[in-house]
């Protein structure tokens, strides 16, 4: 079953149970997926990787918003954002630990012969491609910087 089908099923369940937080989050995801489908021309199906990127973007947006709200002392606005991020995160695969990401980064550095920060782009591209949907880009970037510096 595709990710968008799972999201539609969860959306129906949220409607039945009158779960407004889940409803808001899932409607936003459905909207983002539909926009991505129509953006690329005729109504074509997105690949699972594209759907995962959309979900990651949605979670990141909500976490960033919550962080800004917390900085401003607005816990009342941060709580729903974090709750929505949690609902969307259910559809993402299990995130890799920093140790696992570090091993992949080391393998790529050894494979490419990267030396120093000038090769960061090359390493980031390869690692991001391998770990698409499994790891956060910011975490990957921090680990690559640490290994190359």
PDB file of C-alpha atoms in Angstrom:
ATOM      1  CA  UNK A   1       0.000   0.000   0.000  1.00  0.00           C
ATOM      2  CA  UNK A   2       1.394   3.414  -0.936  1.00  0.00           C
ATOM      3  CA  UNK A   3       2.085   6.154   1.543  1.00  0.00           C
ATOM      4  CA  UNK A   4      -0.672   8.397   0.196  1.00  0.00           C
ATOM      5  CA  UNK A   5      -3.168   5.546   0.631  1.00  0.00           C
ATOM      6  CA  UNK A   6      -2.048   5.111   4.240  1.00  0.00           C
ATOM      7  CA  UNK A   7      -2.457   8.840   4.813  1.00  0.00           C
ATOM      8  CA  UNK A   8      -5.969   8.804   3.328  1.00  0.00           C
ATOM      9  CA  UNK A   9      -6.911   5.887   5.593  1.00  0.00           C
ATOM     10  CA  UNK A  10      -5.547   7.709   8.642  1.00  0.00           C
ATOM     11  CA  UNK A  11      -7.385  10.860   7.555  1.00  0.00           C
ATOM     12  CA  UNK A  12     -10.681   8.968   7.472  1.00  0.00           C
ATOM     13  CA  UNK A  13      -9.962   7.498  10.909  1.00  0.00           C
ATOM     14  CA  UNK A  14      -9.189  10.960  12.286  1.00  0.00           C
ATOM     15  CA  UNK A  15     -12.489  12.236  10.879  1.00  0.00           C
ATOM     16  CA  UNK A  16     -14.406   9.387  12.495  1.00  0.00           C
ATOM     17  CA  UNK A  17     -12.705   9.867  15.861  1.00  0.00           C
ATOM     18  CA  UNK A  18     -12.958  13.681  15.595  1.00  0.00           C
ATOM     19  CA  UNK A  19      -9.216  14.037  16.250  1.00  0.00           C
ATOM     20  CA  UNK A  20      -8.694  17.644  15.158  1.00  0.00           C
ATOM     21  CA  UNK A  21      -4.898  17.661  15.569  1.00  0.00           C
ATOM     22  CA  UNK A  22      -4.482  14.588  13.341  1.00  0.00           C
ATOM     23  CA  UNK A  23      -7.044  15.954  10.892  1.00  0.00           C
ATOM     24  CA  UNK A  24      -5.194  19.254  10.488  1.00  0.00           C
ATOM     25  CA  UNK A  25      -1.809  17.560  10.064  1.00  0.00           C
ATOM     26  CA  UNK A  26      -3.036  14.918   7.618  1.00  0.00           C
ATOM     27  CA  UNK A  27      -4.969  17.423   5.522  1.00  0.00           C
ATOM     28  CA  UNK A  28      -1.803  19.512   5.199  1.00  0.00           C
ATOM     29  CA  UNK A  29       0.151  16.432   4.088  1.00  0.00           C
ATOM     30  CA  UNK A  30      -2.543  15.427   1.607  1.00  0.00           C
ATOM     31  CA  UNK A  31      -2.538  18.955   0.219  1.00  0.00           C
ATOM     32  CA  UNK A  32       1.259  18.969  -0.156  1.00  0.00           C
ATOM     33  CA  UNK A  33       1.177  15.606  -1.962  1.00  0.00           C
ATOM     34  CA  UNK A  34      -1.569  16.778  -4.327  1.00  0.00           C
ATOM     35  CA  UNK A  35       0.385  19.967  -5.058  1.00  0.00           C
ATOM     36  CA  UNK A  36       3.493  17.945  -5.858  1.00  0.00           C
ATOM     37  CA  UNK A  37       1.513  15.647  -8.160  1.00  0.00           C
ATOM     38  CA  UNK A  38      -0.090  18.458 -10.147  1.00  0.00           C
ATOM     39  CA  UNK A  39       3.121  20.488 -10.186  1.00  0.00           C
ATOM     40  CA  UNK A  40       4.906  17.898 -12.294  1.00  0.00           C
ATOM     41  CA  UNK A  41       2.310  17.925 -15.056  1.00  0.00           C
ATOM     42  CA  UNK A  42      -0.387  15.355 -15.696  1.00  0.00           C
ATOM     43  CA  UNK A  43      -1.754  13.664 -12.600  1.00  0.00           C
ATOM     44  CA  UNK A  44       1.005  11.128 -12.083  1.00  0.00           C
ATOM     45  CA  UNK A  45       1.843   9.103  -9.006  1.00  0.00           C
ATOM     46  CA  UNK A  46       4.738  10.229  -6.860  1.00  0.00           C
ATOM     47  CA  UNK A  47       7.461   7.790  -5.958  1.00  0.00           C
ATOM     48  CA  UNK A  48       7.704   6.692  -2.354  1.00  0.00           C
ATOM     49  CA  UNK A  49      10.952   8.640  -2.024  1.00  0.00           C
ATOM     50  CA  UNK A  50       9.221  11.848  -3.152  1.00  0.00           C
ATOM     51  CA  UNK A  51       6.391  11.241  -0.690  1.00  0.00           C
ATOM     52  CA  UNK A  52       8.892  10.707   2.136  1.00  0.00           C
ATOM     53  CA  UNK A  53      10.618  13.986   1.279  1.00  0.00           C
ATOM     54  CA  UNK A  54       7.271  15.780   1.467  1.00  0.00           C
ATOM     55  CA  UNK A  55       6.557  14.224   4.867  1.00  0.00           C
ATOM     56  CA  UNK A  56      10.006  15.151   6.162  1.00  0.00           C
ATOM     57  CA  UNK A  57       9.507  18.716   4.981  1.00  0.00           C
ATOM     58  CA  UNK A  58       6.134  18.905   6.741  1.00  0.00           C
ATOM     59  CA  UNK A  59       7.612  17.611  10.012  1.00  0.00           C
ATOM     60  CA  UNK A  60      10.564  19.991   9.766  1.00  0.00           C
ATOM     61  CA  UNK A  61       8.276  22.981   9.142  1.00  0.00           C
ATOM     62  CA  UNK A  62       6.245  22.181  12.236  1.00  0.00           C
ATOM     63  CA  UNK A  63       9.296  21.634  14.433  1.00  0.00           C
ATOM     64  CA  UNK A  64      10.840  24.900  13.213  1.00  0.00           C
ATOM     65  CA  UNK A  65       7.592  26.754  13.907  1.00  0.00           C
ATOM     66  CA  UNK A  66       7.380  25.222  17.374  1.00  0.00           C
ATOM     67  CA  UNK A  67      10.975  26.252  18.125  1.00  0.00           C
ATOM     68  CA  UNK A  68      10.210  29.835  17.123  1.00  0.00           C
ATOM     69  CA  UNK A  69       7.049  29.861  19.237  1.00  0.00           C
ATOM     70  CA  UNK A  70       8.963  28.495  22.241  1.00  0.00           C
ATOM     71  CA  UNK A  71      11.664  31.157  21.836  1.00  0.00           C
ATOM     72  CA  UNK A  72       8.922  33.758  22.014  1.00  0.00           C
ATOM     73  CA  UNK A  73       7.365  32.119  25.073  1.00  0.00           C
ATOM     74  CA  UNK A  74       4.244  30.952  23.239  1.00  0.00           C
ATOM     75  CA  UNK A  75       3.836  27.385  24.507  1.00  0.00           C
ATOM     76  CA  UNK A  76       0.142  27.563  23.570  1.00  0.00           C
ATOM     77  CA  UNK A  77       1.111  27.825  19.880  1.00  0.00           C
ATOM     78  CA  UNK A  78       4.064  25.437  20.049  1.00  0.00           C
ATOM     79  CA  UNK A  79       2.092  22.497  21.500  1.00  0.00           C
ATOM     80  CA  UNK A  80      -0.228  21.982  18.465  1.00  0.00           C
ATOM     81  CA  UNK A  81       2.719  22.261  16.068  1.00  0.00           C
ATOM     82  CA  UNK A  82       4.627  19.556  17.949  1.00  0.00           C
ATOM     83  CA  UNK A  83       1.511  17.373  18.117  1.00  0.00           C
ATOM     84  CA  UNK A  84       1.032  17.674  14.345  1.00  0.00           C
ATOM     85  CA  UNK A  85       4.713  16.846  13.773  1.00  0.00           C
ATOM     86  CA  UNK A  86       4.240  13.713  15.872  1.00  0.00           C
ATOM     87  CA  UNK A  87       1.200  12.646  13.809  1.00  0.00           C
ATOM     88  CA  UNK A  88       3.087  13.092  10.528  1.00  0.00           C
ATOM     89  CA  UNK A  89       6.200  11.348  11.898  1.00  0.00           C
ATOM     90  CA  UNK A  90       4.196   8.130  12.246  1.00  0.00           C
ATOM     91  CA  UNK A  91       4.377   7.726   8.470  1.00  0.00           C
ATOM     92  CA  UNK A  92       8.147   8.191   8.258  1.00  0.00           C
ATOM     93  CA  UNK A  93      10.513   5.217   8.493  1.00  0.00           C
ATOM     94  CA  UNK A  94      12.509   4.778  11.695  1.00  0.00           C
ATOM     95  CA  UNK A  95      15.247   7.397  11.792  1.00  0.00           C
ATOM     96  CA  UNK A  96      18.828   6.194  11.860  1.00  0.00           C
ATOM     97  CA  UNK A  97      21.002   6.809  14.918  1.00  0.00           C
ATOM     98  CA  UNK A  98      23.984   9.153  14.723  1.00  0.00           C
ATOM     99  CA  UNK A  99      26.329   6.147  14.976  1.00  0.00           C
ATOM    100  CA  UNK A 100      24.728   4.508  11.923  1.00  0.00           C
ATOM    101  CA  UNK A 101      24.884   7.775   9.972  1.00  0.00           C
ATOM    102  CA  UNK A 102      28.506   8.225  11.029  1.00  0.00           C
ATOM    103  CA  UNK A 103      29.410   4.782   9.637  1.00  0.00           C
ATOM    104  CA  UNK A 104      27.836   5.611   6.263  1.00  0.00           C
ATOM    105  CA  UNK A 105      29.657   8.963   6.195  1.00  0.00           C
ATOM    106  CA  UNK A 106      32.982   7.252   6.928  1.00  0.00           C
ATOM    107  CA  UNK A 107      32.367   4.727   4.133  1.00  0.00           C
ATOM    108  CA  UNK A 108      31.593   7.491   1.632  1.00  0.00           C
ATOM    109  CA  UNK A 109      34.654   9.497   2.693  1.00  0.00           C
ATOM    110  CA  UNK A 110      36.845   6.408   2.233  1.00  0.00           C
ATOM    111  CA  UNK A 111      35.230   5.610  -1.133  1.00  0.00           C
ATOM    112  CA  UNK A 112      35.587   9.140  -2.519  1.00  0.00           C
ATOM    113  CA  UNK A 113      38.943   9.921  -0.914  1.00  0.00           C
ATOM    114  CA  UNK A 114      37.536  13.183   0.440  1.00  0.00           C
ATOM    115  CA  UNK A 115      40.051  15.373   2.243  1.00  0.00           C
ATOM    116  CA  UNK A 116      38.857  18.453   4.065  1.00  0.00           C
ATOM    117  CA  UNK A 117      35.897  20.779   3.764  1.00  0.00           C
ATOM    118  CA  UNK A 118      36.423  21.372   0.020  1.00  0.00           C
ATOM    119  CA  UNK A 119      34.936  17.901  -0.593  1.00  0.00           C
ATOM    120  CA  UNK A 120      31.921  18.391   1.663  1.00  0.00           C
ATOM    121  CA  UNK A 121      29.467  18.869  -1.215  1.00  0.00           C
ATOM    122  CA  UNK A 122      30.524  15.640  -2.893  1.00  0.00           C
ATOM    123  CA  UNK A 123      30.241  13.672   0.372  1.00  0.00           C
ATOM    124  CA  UNK A 124      26.903  15.292   1.317  1.00  0.00           C
ATOM    125  CA  UNK A 125      25.416  14.450  -2.079  1.00  0.00           C
ATOM    126  CA  UNK A 126      26.344  10.789  -1.876  1.00  0.00           C
ATOM    127  CA  UNK A 127      25.348  10.358   1.783  1.00  0.00           C
ATOM    128  CA  UNK A 128      22.047  12.197   1.310  1.00  0.00           C
ATOM    129  CA  UNK A 129      21.241   9.955  -1.657  1.00  0.00           C
ATOM    130  CA  UNK A 130      21.936   6.799   0.344  1.00  0.00           C
ATOM    131  CA  UNK A 131      20.051   7.918   3.446  1.00  0.00           C
ATOM    132  CA  UNK A 132      17.079   9.599   1.765  1.00  0.00           C
ATOM    133  CA  UNK A 133      14.114   9.429   4.124  1.00  0.00           C
ATOM    134  CA  UNK A 134      16.145   7.744   6.864  1.00  0.00           C
ATOM    135  CA  UNK A 135      18.107  10.664   8.266  1.00  0.00           C
ATOM    136  CA  UNK A 136      17.740  14.404   8.725  1.00  0.00           C
ATOM    137  CA  UNK A 137      19.864  16.557   6.436  1.00  0.00           C
ATOM    138  CA  UNK A 138      21.038  18.763   9.299  1.00  0.00           C
ATOM    139  CA  UNK A 139      22.297  15.746  11.261  1.00  0.00           C
ATOM    140  CA  UNK A 140      24.099  14.407   8.192  1.00  0.00           C
ATOM    141  CA  UNK A 141      25.680  17.821   7.591  1.00  0.00           C
ATOM    142  CA  UNK A 142      26.934  18.099  11.171  1.00  0.00           C
ATOM    143  CA  UNK A 143      28.489  14.622  11.047  1.00  0.00           C
ATOM    144  CA  UNK A 144      30.129  15.253   7.652  1.00  0.00           C
ATOM    145  CA  UNK A 145      31.578  18.570   8.936  1.00  0.00           C
ATOM    146  CA  UNK A 146      32.975  16.828  12.016  1.00  0.00           C
ATOM    147  CA  UNK A 147      34.572  14.052   9.957  1.00  0.00           C
ATOM    148  CA  UNK A 148      36.099  16.342   7.325  1.00  0.00           C
ATOM    149  CA  UNK A 149      37.454  19.035   9.637  1.00  0.00           C
TER     150      UNK A 149
END
